[in-house]
Amino acid sequence: MGCEPVHVTLWQDQSSAIAPRALLVHGTMSWGTDCFQGQRLLAERFRLELMDRRGFGDSPDIERSDYEVDAEDIVALLGTGAHLVGHSYGAAGAMIAAARRPEAVHSLTLIEPSALRVAEEHPAVAKALGRIRAAFGEKREPMSPEEYLRYSTEGYGLPLPEFTPHLLRAAASAMAERPVWDAEIPLAPLARAYFPKLVVNGTWETAHPEYRAFIGEAMAACGEFIADRIGARLVRIPGADHSPHRDRPEAVNSLLAEAWAHF
């Protein structure tokens, strides 16, 4: 882990020092305030700390983004204790950190966790891993961040986003990331932990068919597998795909508020 700390954005609309803390960790090609913009209203009741992973947002550069490095940063940010939320790539770091410091985790919420390898015994996940490993193992001409954004969005029927400086930096970091789909996650310590656990998946029925076929079924199976193995509540959000907290923020915010209110 680098010596310079990561950047954390604080959202808190009340001055009370006793507001429950929640640490939110974004996925790839994003950053804290971008990924969790739909959760801003929760700052009326909770202290939201939005971490920018290294190489993303306003955090320091890193040669290669890595979920293990993310986990070290998360462990440090948990301090004396916080609710922990991880989306997609960020869920891998969140799980590793929670396994290392369960006493500092008030609750763990995983939104569309993308550590597919842990569920490789499921046929849909195994097929998706084969597709992903083949797609990212192909030798290609070096891409620019702009080309990578086109490849990873328009190539799967997704709309092309605006090329902002933050997004171009996120794309450049994503291109060099350690593959999260092959992450080895210690599920046994999470299963033994006493903190409440929640896994949130989209139902993917509204996603573009190419996007749903490439990864949607596998993500749903992975979420179900992880929830079962760690003893988590599993909730599927209709009308959402890989970012249910952005597609249906009101539904996910209700789940988060419920999870955070009982500590």
PDB file of C-alpha atoms in Angstrom:
ATOM      1  CA  MET A   1       0.000   0.000   0.000  1.00  0.00           C
ATOM      2  CA  GLY A   2       1.242   3.496  -0.780  1.00  0.00           C
ATOM      3  CA  CYS A   3       2.235   5.837   2.031  1.00  0.00           C
ATOM      4  CA  GLU A   4      -0.125   8.566   0.882  1.00  0.00           C
ATOM      5  CA  PRO A   5      -3.679   7.958   2.134  1.00  0.00           C
ATOM      6  CA  VAL A   6      -6.605   7.538  -0.206  1.00  0.00           C
ATOM      7  CA  HIS A   7      -9.124  10.318  -0.719  1.00  0.00           C
ATOM      8  CA  VAL A   8     -12.411  10.063   1.172  1.00  0.00           C
ATOM      9  CA  THR A   9     -15.436  12.293   0.583  1.00  0.00           C
ATOM     10  CA  LEU A  10     -17.602  12.918   3.621  1.00  0.00           C
ATOM     11  CA  TRP A  11     -21.365  13.322   3.274  1.00  0.00           C
ATOM     12  CA  GLN A  12     -23.077  14.205   6.531  1.00  0.00           C
ATOM     13  CA  ASP A  13     -26.033  16.556   6.807  1.00  0.00           C
ATOM     14  CA  GLN A  14     -26.217  16.530  10.587  1.00  0.00           C
ATOM     15  CA  SER A  15     -23.592  17.757  13.001  1.00  0.00           C
ATOM     16  CA  SER A  16     -24.149  14.935  15.469  1.00  0.00           C
ATOM     17  CA  ALA A  17     -20.960  13.063  16.230  1.00  0.00           C
ATOM     18  CA  ILE A  18     -22.926   9.921  17.001  1.00  0.00           C
ATOM     19  CA  ALA A  19     -24.356   9.401  13.501  1.00  0.00           C
ATOM     20  CA  PRO A  20     -23.564   5.818  12.365  1.00  0.00           C
ATOM     21  CA  ARG A  21     -20.561   5.619  10.040  1.00  0.00           C
ATOM     22  CA  ALA A  22     -20.804   3.915   6.655  1.00  0.00           C
ATOM     23  CA  LEU A  23     -17.754   3.359   4.428  1.00  0.00           C
ATOM     24  CA  LEU A  24     -18.661   2.932   0.738  1.00  0.00           C
ATOM     25  CA  VAL A  25     -16.254   1.419  -1.809  1.00  0.00           C
ATOM     26  CA  HIS A  26     -16.877   1.880  -5.536  1.00  0.00           C
ATOM     27  CA  GLY A  27     -16.314  -0.506  -8.422  1.00  0.00           C
ATOM     28  CA  THR A  28     -14.221  -0.118 -11.545  1.00  0.00           C
ATOM     29  CA  MET A  29     -14.385   2.808 -13.979  1.00  0.00           C
ATOM     30  CA  SER A  30     -15.942   4.928 -11.260  1.00  0.00           C
ATOM     31  CA  TRP A  31     -15.110   6.759  -8.030  1.00  0.00           C
ATOM     32  CA  GLY A  32     -16.850   7.391  -4.732  1.00  0.00           C
ATOM     33  CA  THR A  33     -19.187  10.307  -5.434  1.00  0.00           C
ATOM     34  CA  ASP A  34     -19.942   9.054  -8.944  1.00  0.00           C
ATOM     35  CA  CYS A  35     -20.756   5.493  -7.938  1.00  0.00           C
ATOM     36  CA  PHE A  36     -22.868   6.372  -4.892  1.00  0.00           C
ATOM     37  CA  GLN A  37     -24.546   9.596  -5.992  1.00  0.00           C
ATOM     38  CA  GLY A  38     -27.926   7.911  -5.493  1.00  0.00           C
ATOM     39  CA  GLN A  39     -27.137   7.373  -1.798  1.00  0.00           C
ATOM     40  CA  ARG A  40     -26.659  11.091  -1.033  1.00  0.00           C
ATOM     41  CA  LEU A  41     -30.018  11.301   0.766  1.00  0.00           C
ATOM     42  CA  LEU A  42     -28.822   8.812   3.361  1.00  0.00           C
ATOM     43  CA  ALA A  43     -26.507  11.527   4.707  1.00  0.00           C
ATOM     44  CA  GLU A  44     -29.551  12.971   6.459  1.00  0.00           C
ATOM     45  CA  ARG A  45     -29.287  10.115   8.968  1.00  0.00           C
ATOM     46  CA  PHE A  46     -25.814   8.625   8.544  1.00  0.00           C
ATOM     47  CA  ARG A  47     -22.197   9.671   8.148  1.00  0.00           C
ATOM     48  CA  LEU A  48     -21.226   8.508   4.652  1.00  0.00           C
ATOM     49  CA  GLU A  49     -17.532   8.128   3.856  1.00  0.00           C
ATOM     50  CA  LEU A  50     -16.960   7.563   0.139  1.00  0.00           C
ATOM     51  CA  MET A  51     -13.542   6.103  -0.579  1.00  0.00           C
ATOM     52  CA  ASP A  52     -11.782   6.668  -3.898  1.00  0.00           C
ATOM     53  CA  ARG A  53      -9.740   3.543  -4.657  1.00  0.00           C
ATOM     54  CA  ARG A  54      -6.127   4.173  -5.690  1.00  0.00           C
ATOM     55  CA  GLY A  55      -5.955   5.288  -9.304  1.00  0.00           C
ATOM     56  CA  PHE A  56      -9.539   6.579  -9.235  1.00  0.00           C
ATOM     57  CA  GLY A  57     -11.230   9.850  -8.327  1.00  0.00           C
ATOM     58  CA  ASP A  58      -8.943  12.054  -6.253  1.00  0.00           C
ATOM     59  CA  SER A  59      -6.845   9.286  -4.716  1.00  0.00           C
ATOM     60  CA  PRO A  60      -3.131   8.843  -5.476  1.00  0.00           C
ATOM     61  CA  ASP A  61      -1.926   7.065  -8.596  1.00  0.00           C
ATOM     62  CA  ILE A  62      -1.004   3.410  -8.461  1.00  0.00           C
ATOM     63  CA  GLU A  63       0.879   1.368 -11.053  1.00  0.00           C
ATOM     64  CA  ARG A  64      -1.771  -1.352 -10.989  1.00  0.00           C
ATOM     65  CA  SER A  65      -5.128  -1.169  -9.208  1.00  0.00           C
ATOM     66  CA  ASP A  66      -5.470  -4.186  -6.918  1.00  0.00           C
ATOM     67  CA  TYR A  67      -8.267  -5.434  -4.662  1.00  0.00           C
ATOM     68  CA  GLU A  68      -5.676  -6.568  -2.087  1.00  0.00           C
ATOM     69  CA  VAL A  69      -4.346  -3.012  -1.865  1.00  0.00           C
ATOM     70  CA  ASP A  70      -7.933  -1.775  -1.625  1.00  0.00           C
ATOM     71  CA  ALA A  71      -8.463  -4.134   1.309  1.00  0.00           C
ATOM     72  CA  GLU A  72      -5.475  -2.647   3.148  1.00  0.00           C
ATOM     73  CA  ASP A  73      -6.884   0.846   2.636  1.00  0.00           C
ATOM     74  CA  ILE A  74     -10.339  -0.261   3.787  1.00  0.00           C
ATOM     75  CA  VAL A  75      -8.918  -1.869   6.927  1.00  0.00           C
ATOM     76  CA  ALA A  76      -7.212   1.418   7.793  1.00  0.00           C
ATOM     77  CA  LEU A  77     -10.359   3.461   7.123  1.00  0.00           C
ATOM     78  CA  LEU A  78     -12.612   1.234   9.219  1.00  0.00           C
ATOM     79  CA  GLY A  79     -10.978   2.635  12.334  1.00  0.00           C
ATOM     80  CA  THR A  80     -12.912   1.670  15.438  1.00  0.00           C
ATOM     81  CA  GLY A  81     -15.856   0.477  13.350  1.00  0.00           C
ATOM     82  CA  ALA A  82     -18.208   1.255  10.461  1.00  0.00           C
ATOM     83  CA  HIS A  83     -20.850  -0.233   8.222  1.00  0.00           C
ATOM     84  CA  LEU A  84     -19.140  -1.396   5.012  1.00  0.00           C
ATOM     85  CA  VAL A  85     -20.521  -1.373   1.462  1.00  0.00           C
ATOM     86  CA  GLY A  86     -18.718  -2.572  -1.660  1.00  0.00           C
ATOM     87  CA  HIS A  87     -19.925  -2.492  -5.262  1.00  0.00           C
ATOM     88  CA  SER A  88     -18.586  -4.832  -7.968  1.00  0.00           C
ATOM     89  CA  TYR A  89     -14.767  -4.656  -7.863  1.00  0.00           C
ATOM     90  CA  GLY A  90     -15.022  -2.775  -4.575  1.00  0.00           C
ATOM     91  CA  ALA A  91     -16.889  -5.703  -3.035  1.00  0.00           C
ATOM     92  CA  ALA A  92     -13.752  -7.861  -3.319  1.00  0.00           C
ATOM     93  CA  GLY A  93     -11.688  -5.466  -1.230  1.00  0.00           C
ATOM     94  CA  ALA A  94     -14.577  -5.065   1.196  1.00  0.00           C
ATOM     95  CA  MET A  95     -14.872  -8.833   1.718  1.00  0.00           C
ATOM     96  CA  ILE A  96     -11.135  -9.277   2.266  1.00  0.00           C
ATOM     97  CA  ALA A  97     -11.050  -6.356   4.710  1.00  0.00           C
ATOM     98  CA  ALA A  98     -14.095  -7.651   6.596  1.00  0.00           C
ATOM     99  CA  ALA A  99     -12.494 -11.083   6.896  1.00  0.00           C
ATOM    100  CA  ARG A 100      -9.344  -9.493   8.341  1.00  0.00           C
ATOM    101  CA  ARG A 101     -11.067  -7.138  10.790  1.00  0.00           C
ATOM    102  CA  PRO A 102     -14.551  -8.485  11.517  1.00  0.00           C
ATOM    103  CA  GLU A 103     -14.611  -6.719  14.879  1.00  0.00           C
ATOM    104  CA  ALA A 104     -14.540  -3.354  13.049  1.00  0.00           C
ATOM    105  CA  VAL A 105     -17.438  -4.156  10.692  1.00  0.00           C
ATOM    106  CA  HIS A 106     -20.927  -3.213  11.887  1.00  0.00           C
ATOM    107  CA  SER A 107     -22.570  -4.674   8.786  1.00  0.00           C
ATOM    108  CA  LEU A 108     -21.428  -5.779   5.331  1.00  0.00           C
ATOM    109  CA  THR A 109     -23.359  -5.036   2.134  1.00  0.00           C
ATOM    110  CA  LEU A 110     -22.146  -6.418  -1.188  1.00  0.00           C
ATOM    111  CA  ILE A 111     -23.730  -4.947  -4.311  1.00  0.00           C
ATOM    112  CA  GLU A 112     -23.263  -7.165  -7.378  1.00  0.00           C
ATOM    113  CA  PRO A 113     -20.001  -8.702  -6.099  1.00  0.00           C
ATOM    114  CA  SER A 114     -17.899  -9.642  -9.113  1.00  0.00           C
ATOM    115  CA  ALA A 115     -15.434 -12.102  -7.563  1.00  0.00           C
ATOM    116  CA  LEU A 116     -16.740 -14.820  -9.860  1.00  0.00           C
ATOM    117  CA  ARG A 117     -14.030 -17.376  -9.157  1.00  0.00           C
ATOM    118  CA  VAL A 118     -15.475 -18.203  -5.731  1.00  0.00           C
ATOM    119  CA  ALA A 119     -18.633 -19.478  -7.460  1.00  0.00           C
ATOM    120  CA  GLU A 120     -16.939 -21.196 -10.410  1.00  0.00           C
ATOM    121  CA  GLU A 121     -18.646 -24.491  -9.586  1.00  0.00           C
ATOM    122  CA  HIS A 122     -21.905 -22.952 -10.842  1.00  0.00           C
ATOM    123  CA  PRO A 123     -22.265 -23.692 -14.597  1.00  0.00           C
ATOM    124  CA  ALA A 124     -23.347 -20.157 -15.520  1.00  0.00           C
ATOM    125  CA  VAL A 125     -20.392 -18.676 -13.664  1.00  0.00           C
ATOM    126  CA  ALA A 126     -17.951 -21.155 -15.187  1.00  0.00           C
ATOM    127  CA  LYS A 127     -19.147 -20.282 -18.702  1.00  0.00           C
ATOM    128  CA  ALA A 128     -18.900 -16.554 -18.008  1.00  0.00           C
ATOM    129  CA  LEU A 129     -15.387 -16.936 -16.623  1.00  0.00           C
ATOM    130  CA  GLY A 130     -14.412 -18.742 -19.804  1.00  0.00           C
ATOM    131  CA  ARG A 131     -15.787 -15.878 -21.898  1.00  0.00           C
ATOM    132  CA  ILE A 132     -14.142 -13.193 -19.764  1.00  0.00           C
ATOM    133  CA  ARG A 133     -10.748 -14.889 -19.600  1.00  0.00           C
ATOM    134  CA  ALA A 134     -10.797 -15.377 -23.366  1.00  0.00           C
ATOM    135  CA  ALA A 135     -11.911 -11.813 -24.068  1.00  0.00           C
ATOM    136  CA  PHE A 136      -9.288 -10.219 -21.829  1.00  0.00           C
ATOM    137  CA  GLY A 137      -6.597 -12.711 -22.775  1.00  0.00           C
ATOM    138  CA  GLU A 138      -6.688 -11.800 -26.441  1.00  0.00           C
ATOM    139  CA  LYS A 139      -3.694  -9.881 -27.739  1.00  0.00           C
ATOM    140  CA  ARG A 140      -4.866  -6.492 -28.932  1.00  0.00           C
ATOM    141  CA  GLU A 141      -3.269  -3.309 -30.058  1.00  0.00           C
ATOM    142  CA  PRO A 142      -2.810  -0.927 -27.110  1.00  0.00           C
ATOM    143  CA  MET A 143      -5.992   1.071 -26.465  1.00  0.00           C
ATOM    144  CA  SER A 144      -6.418   4.631 -25.359  1.00  0.00           C
ATOM    145  CA  PRO A 145      -8.810   5.286 -22.447  1.00  0.00           C
ATOM    146  CA  GLU A 146     -11.324   6.628 -24.965  1.00  0.00           C
ATOM    147  CA  GLU A 147     -11.120   3.438 -27.039  1.00  0.00           C
ATOM    148  CA  TYR A 148     -11.421   1.302 -23.922  1.00  0.00           C
ATOM    149  CA  LEU A 149     -14.563   3.148 -22.864  1.00  0.00           C
ATOM    150  CA  ARG A 150     -16.099   2.537 -26.292  1.00  0.00           C
ATOM    151  CA  TYR A 151     -15.114  -1.131 -26.182  1.00  0.00           C
ATOM    152  CA  SER A 152     -16.507  -1.712 -22.694  1.00  0.00           C
ATOM    153  CA  THR A 153     -19.790   0.143 -23.259  1.00  0.00           C
ATOM    154  CA  GLU A 154     -20.895   0.206 -26.892  1.00  0.00           C
ATOM    155  CA  GLY A 155     -19.464  -3.291 -27.329  1.00  0.00           C
ATOM    156  CA  TYR A 156     -22.133  -4.590 -24.930  1.00  0.00           C
ATOM    157  CA  GLY A 157     -24.999  -2.378 -26.001  1.00  0.00           C
ATOM    158  CA  LEU A 158     -24.437   0.237 -23.283  1.00  0.00           C
ATOM    159  CA  PRO A 159     -24.564   3.998 -23.903  1.00  0.00           C
ATOM    160  CA  LEU A 160     -21.263   5.802 -24.334  1.00  0.00           C
ATOM    161  CA  PRO A 161     -20.677   8.154 -21.375  1.00  0.00           C
ATOM    162  CA  GLU A 162     -19.249  11.659 -21.510  1.00  0.00           C
ATOM    163  CA  PHE A 163     -15.443  11.625 -21.549  1.00  0.00           C
ATOM    164  CA  THR A 164     -14.695  13.654 -18.419  1.00  0.00           C
ATOM    165  CA  PRO A 165     -11.161  13.805 -16.945  1.00  0.00           C
ATOM    166  CA  HIS A 166     -12.226  11.679 -13.958  1.00  0.00           C
ATOM    167  CA  LEU A 167     -13.784   9.051 -16.209  1.00  0.00           C
ATOM    168  CA  LEU A 168     -10.786   8.902 -18.533  1.00  0.00           C
ATOM    169  CA  ARG A 169      -8.512   8.418 -15.520  1.00  0.00           C
ATOM    170  CA  ALA A 170     -10.824   5.692 -14.230  1.00  0.00           C
ATOM    171  CA  ALA A 171     -10.725   3.947 -17.609  1.00  0.00           C
ATOM    172  CA  ALA A 172      -6.920   4.119 -17.705  1.00  0.00           C
ATOM    173  CA  SER A 173      -6.731   2.573 -14.223  1.00  0.00           C
ATOM    174  CA  ALA A 174      -9.295  -0.086 -15.118  1.00  0.00           C
ATOM    175  CA  MET A 175      -7.241  -1.150 -18.130  1.00  0.00           C
ATOM    176  CA  ALA A 176      -4.377  -2.132 -15.822  1.00  0.00           C
ATOM    177  CA  GLU A 177      -6.401  -3.568 -12.934  1.00  0.00           C
ATOM    178  CA  ARG A 178      -5.700  -6.906 -11.375  1.00  0.00           C
ATOM    179  CA  PRO A 179      -8.610  -9.063 -12.637  1.00  0.00           C
ATOM    180  CA  VAL A 180     -11.237  -9.214  -9.919  1.00  0.00           C
ATOM    181  CA  TRP A 181     -13.082 -12.151 -11.466  1.00  0.00           C
ATOM    182  CA  ASP A 182     -10.190 -14.414 -10.436  1.00  0.00           C
ATOM    183  CA  ALA A 183      -9.896 -13.062  -6.876  1.00  0.00           C
ATOM    184  CA  GLU A 184      -9.594 -15.603  -4.089  1.00  0.00           C
ATOM    185  CA  ILE A 185     -11.908 -14.438  -1.312  1.00  0.00           C
ATOM    186  CA  PRO A 186     -11.814 -15.947   2.196  1.00  0.00           C
ATOM    187  CA  LEU A 187     -15.490 -16.773   2.628  1.00  0.00           C
ATOM    188  CA  ALA A 188     -15.117 -18.923   5.754  1.00  0.00           C
ATOM    189  CA  PRO A 189     -14.162 -16.026   8.077  1.00  0.00           C
ATOM    190  CA  LEU A 190     -17.109 -14.039   6.738  1.00  0.00           C
ATOM    191  CA  ALA A 191     -19.439 -16.958   7.420  1.00  0.00           C
ATOM    192  CA  ARG A 192     -18.179 -17.084  11.020  1.00  0.00           C
ATOM    193  CA  ALA A 193     -18.534 -13.340  11.564  1.00  0.00           C
ATOM    194  CA  TYR A 194     -21.510 -12.153  13.589  1.00  0.00           C
ATOM    195  CA  PHE A 195     -22.166  -8.856  11.817  1.00  0.00           C
ATOM    196  CA  PRO A 196     -25.259  -8.608   9.557  1.00  0.00           C
ATOM    197  CA  LYS A 197     -24.595  -9.376   5.887  1.00  0.00           C
ATOM    198  CA  LEU A 198     -26.533  -8.353   2.804  1.00  0.00           C
ATOM    199  CA  VAL A 199     -26.012  -9.180  -0.881  1.00  0.00           C
ATOM    200  CA  VAL A 200     -27.841  -7.053  -3.453  1.00  0.00           C
ATOM    201  CA  ASN A 201     -28.198  -8.075  -7.093  1.00  0.00           C
ATOM    202  CA  GLY A 202     -30.147  -6.727 -10.015  1.00  0.00           C
ATOM    203  CA  THR A 203     -32.595  -8.990 -11.825  1.00  0.00           C
ATOM    204  CA  TRP A 204     -31.114  -7.900 -15.188  1.00  0.00           C
ATOM    205  CA  GLU A 205     -34.350  -8.293 -17.173  1.00  0.00           C
ATOM    206  CA  THR A 206     -34.133  -4.684 -18.415  1.00  0.00           C
ATOM    207  CA  ALA A 207     -30.456  -4.889 -19.435  1.00  0.00           C
ATOM    208  CA  HIS A 208     -29.366  -4.945 -23.072  1.00  0.00           C
ATOM    209  CA  PRO A 209     -29.522  -8.597 -24.266  1.00  0.00           C
ATOM    210  CA  GLU A 210     -25.816  -8.706 -25.163  1.00  0.00           C
ATOM    211  CA  TYR A 211     -24.832  -7.322 -21.769  1.00  0.00           C
ATOM    212  CA  ARG A 212     -27.171  -9.713 -19.949  1.00  0.00           C
ATOM    213  CA  ALA A 213     -25.921 -12.711 -21.933  1.00  0.00           C
ATOM    214  CA  PHE A 214     -22.248 -11.880 -21.388  1.00  0.00           C
ATOM    215  CA  ILE A 215     -22.332 -11.436 -17.606  1.00  0.00           C
ATOM    216  CA  GLY A 216     -25.828 -10.961 -16.138  1.00  0.00           C
ATOM    217  CA  GLU A 217     -26.750 -14.563 -15.385  1.00  0.00           C
ATOM    218  CA  ALA A 218     -23.317 -15.206 -13.899  1.00  0.00           C
ATOM    219  CA  MET A 219     -23.525 -12.156 -11.637  1.00  0.00           C
ATOM    220  CA  ALA A 220     -26.875 -13.311 -10.301  1.00  0.00           C
ATOM    221  CA  ALA A 221     -25.514 -16.805  -9.641  1.00  0.00           C
ATOM    222  CA  CYS A 222     -22.393 -15.421  -7.982  1.00  0.00           C
ATOM    223  CA  GLY A 223     -24.425 -13.196  -5.659  1.00  0.00           C
ATOM    224  CA  GLU A 224     -26.629 -16.110  -4.663  1.00  0.00           C
ATOM    225  CA  PHE A 225     -23.598 -18.348  -4.066  1.00  0.00           C
ATOM    226  CA  ILE A 226     -21.788 -15.800  -1.896  1.00  0.00           C
ATOM    227  CA  ALA A 227     -24.925 -15.011   0.106  1.00  0.00           C
ATOM    228  CA  ASP A 228     -25.456 -18.691   0.813  1.00  0.00           C
ATOM    229  CA  ARG A 229     -21.826 -19.330   1.795  1.00  0.00           C
ATOM    230  CA  ILE A 230     -21.448 -16.371   4.177  1.00  0.00           C
ATOM    231  CA  GLY A 231     -24.963 -16.443   5.622  1.00  0.00           C
ATOM    232  CA  ALA A 232     -26.143 -13.189   4.056  1.00  0.00           C
ATOM    233  CA  ARG A 233     -29.609 -11.988   3.189  1.00  0.00           C
ATOM    234  CA  LEU A 234     -30.013 -11.929  -0.600  1.00  0.00           C
ATOM    235  CA  VAL A 235     -32.177  -9.252  -2.224  1.00  0.00           C
ATOM    236  CA  ARG A 236     -32.760  -8.961  -5.962  1.00  0.00           C
ATOM    237  CA  ILE A 237     -33.825  -5.544  -7.246  1.00  0.00           C
ATOM    238  CA  PRO A 238     -36.255  -5.594 -10.215  1.00  0.00           C
ATOM    239  CA  GLY A 239     -35.520  -3.186 -13.042  1.00  0.00           C
ATOM    240  CA  ALA A 240     -31.804  -3.086 -12.267  1.00  0.00           C
ATOM    241  CA  ASP A 241     -28.670  -4.727 -13.659  1.00  0.00           C
ATOM    242  CA  HIS A 242     -25.075  -4.330 -12.449  1.00  0.00           C
ATOM    243  CA  SER A 243     -25.686  -1.094 -10.524  1.00  0.00           C
ATOM    244  CA  PRO A 244     -28.965  -1.505  -8.625  1.00  0.00           C
ATOM    245  CA  HIS A 245     -27.990   1.298  -6.234  1.00  0.00           C
ATOM    246  CA  ARG A 246     -27.933   3.632  -9.252  1.00  0.00           C
ATOM    247  CA  ASP A 247     -30.807   2.108 -11.216  1.00  0.00           C
ATOM    248  CA  ARG A 248     -33.160   1.868  -8.212  1.00  0.00           C
ATOM    249  CA  PRO A 249     -31.625   4.059  -5.476  1.00  0.00           C
ATOM    250  CA  GLU A 250     -34.818   4.287  -3.456  1.00  0.00           C
ATOM    251  CA  ALA A 251     -35.005   0.500  -3.122  1.00  0.00           C
ATOM    252  CA  VAL A 252     -31.340   0.061  -2.217  1.00  0.00           C
ATOM    253  CA  ASN A 253     -31.353   3.050   0.147  1.00  0.00           C
ATOM    254  CA  SER A 254     -34.216   1.476   2.054  1.00  0.00           C
ATOM    255  CA  LEU A 255     -32.181  -1.719   2.461  1.00  0.00           C
ATOM    256  CA  LEU A 256     -29.086   0.192   3.569  1.00  0.00           C
ATOM    257  CA  ALA A 257     -30.992   2.319   6.057  1.00  0.00           C
ATOM    258  CA  GLU A 258     -32.527  -0.820   7.533  1.00  0.00           C
ATOM    259  CA  ALA A 259     -29.133  -2.523   7.812  1.00  0.00           C
ATOM    260  CA  TRP A 260     -27.457   0.525   9.363  1.00  0.00           C
ATOM    261  CA  ALA A 261     -30.205   1.435  11.804  1.00  0.00           C
ATOM    262  CA  HIS A 262     -29.931  -1.670  13.958  1.00  0.00           C
ATOM    263  CA  PHE A 263     -26.379  -1.298  15.194  1.00  0.00           C
TER     264      PHE A 263
END
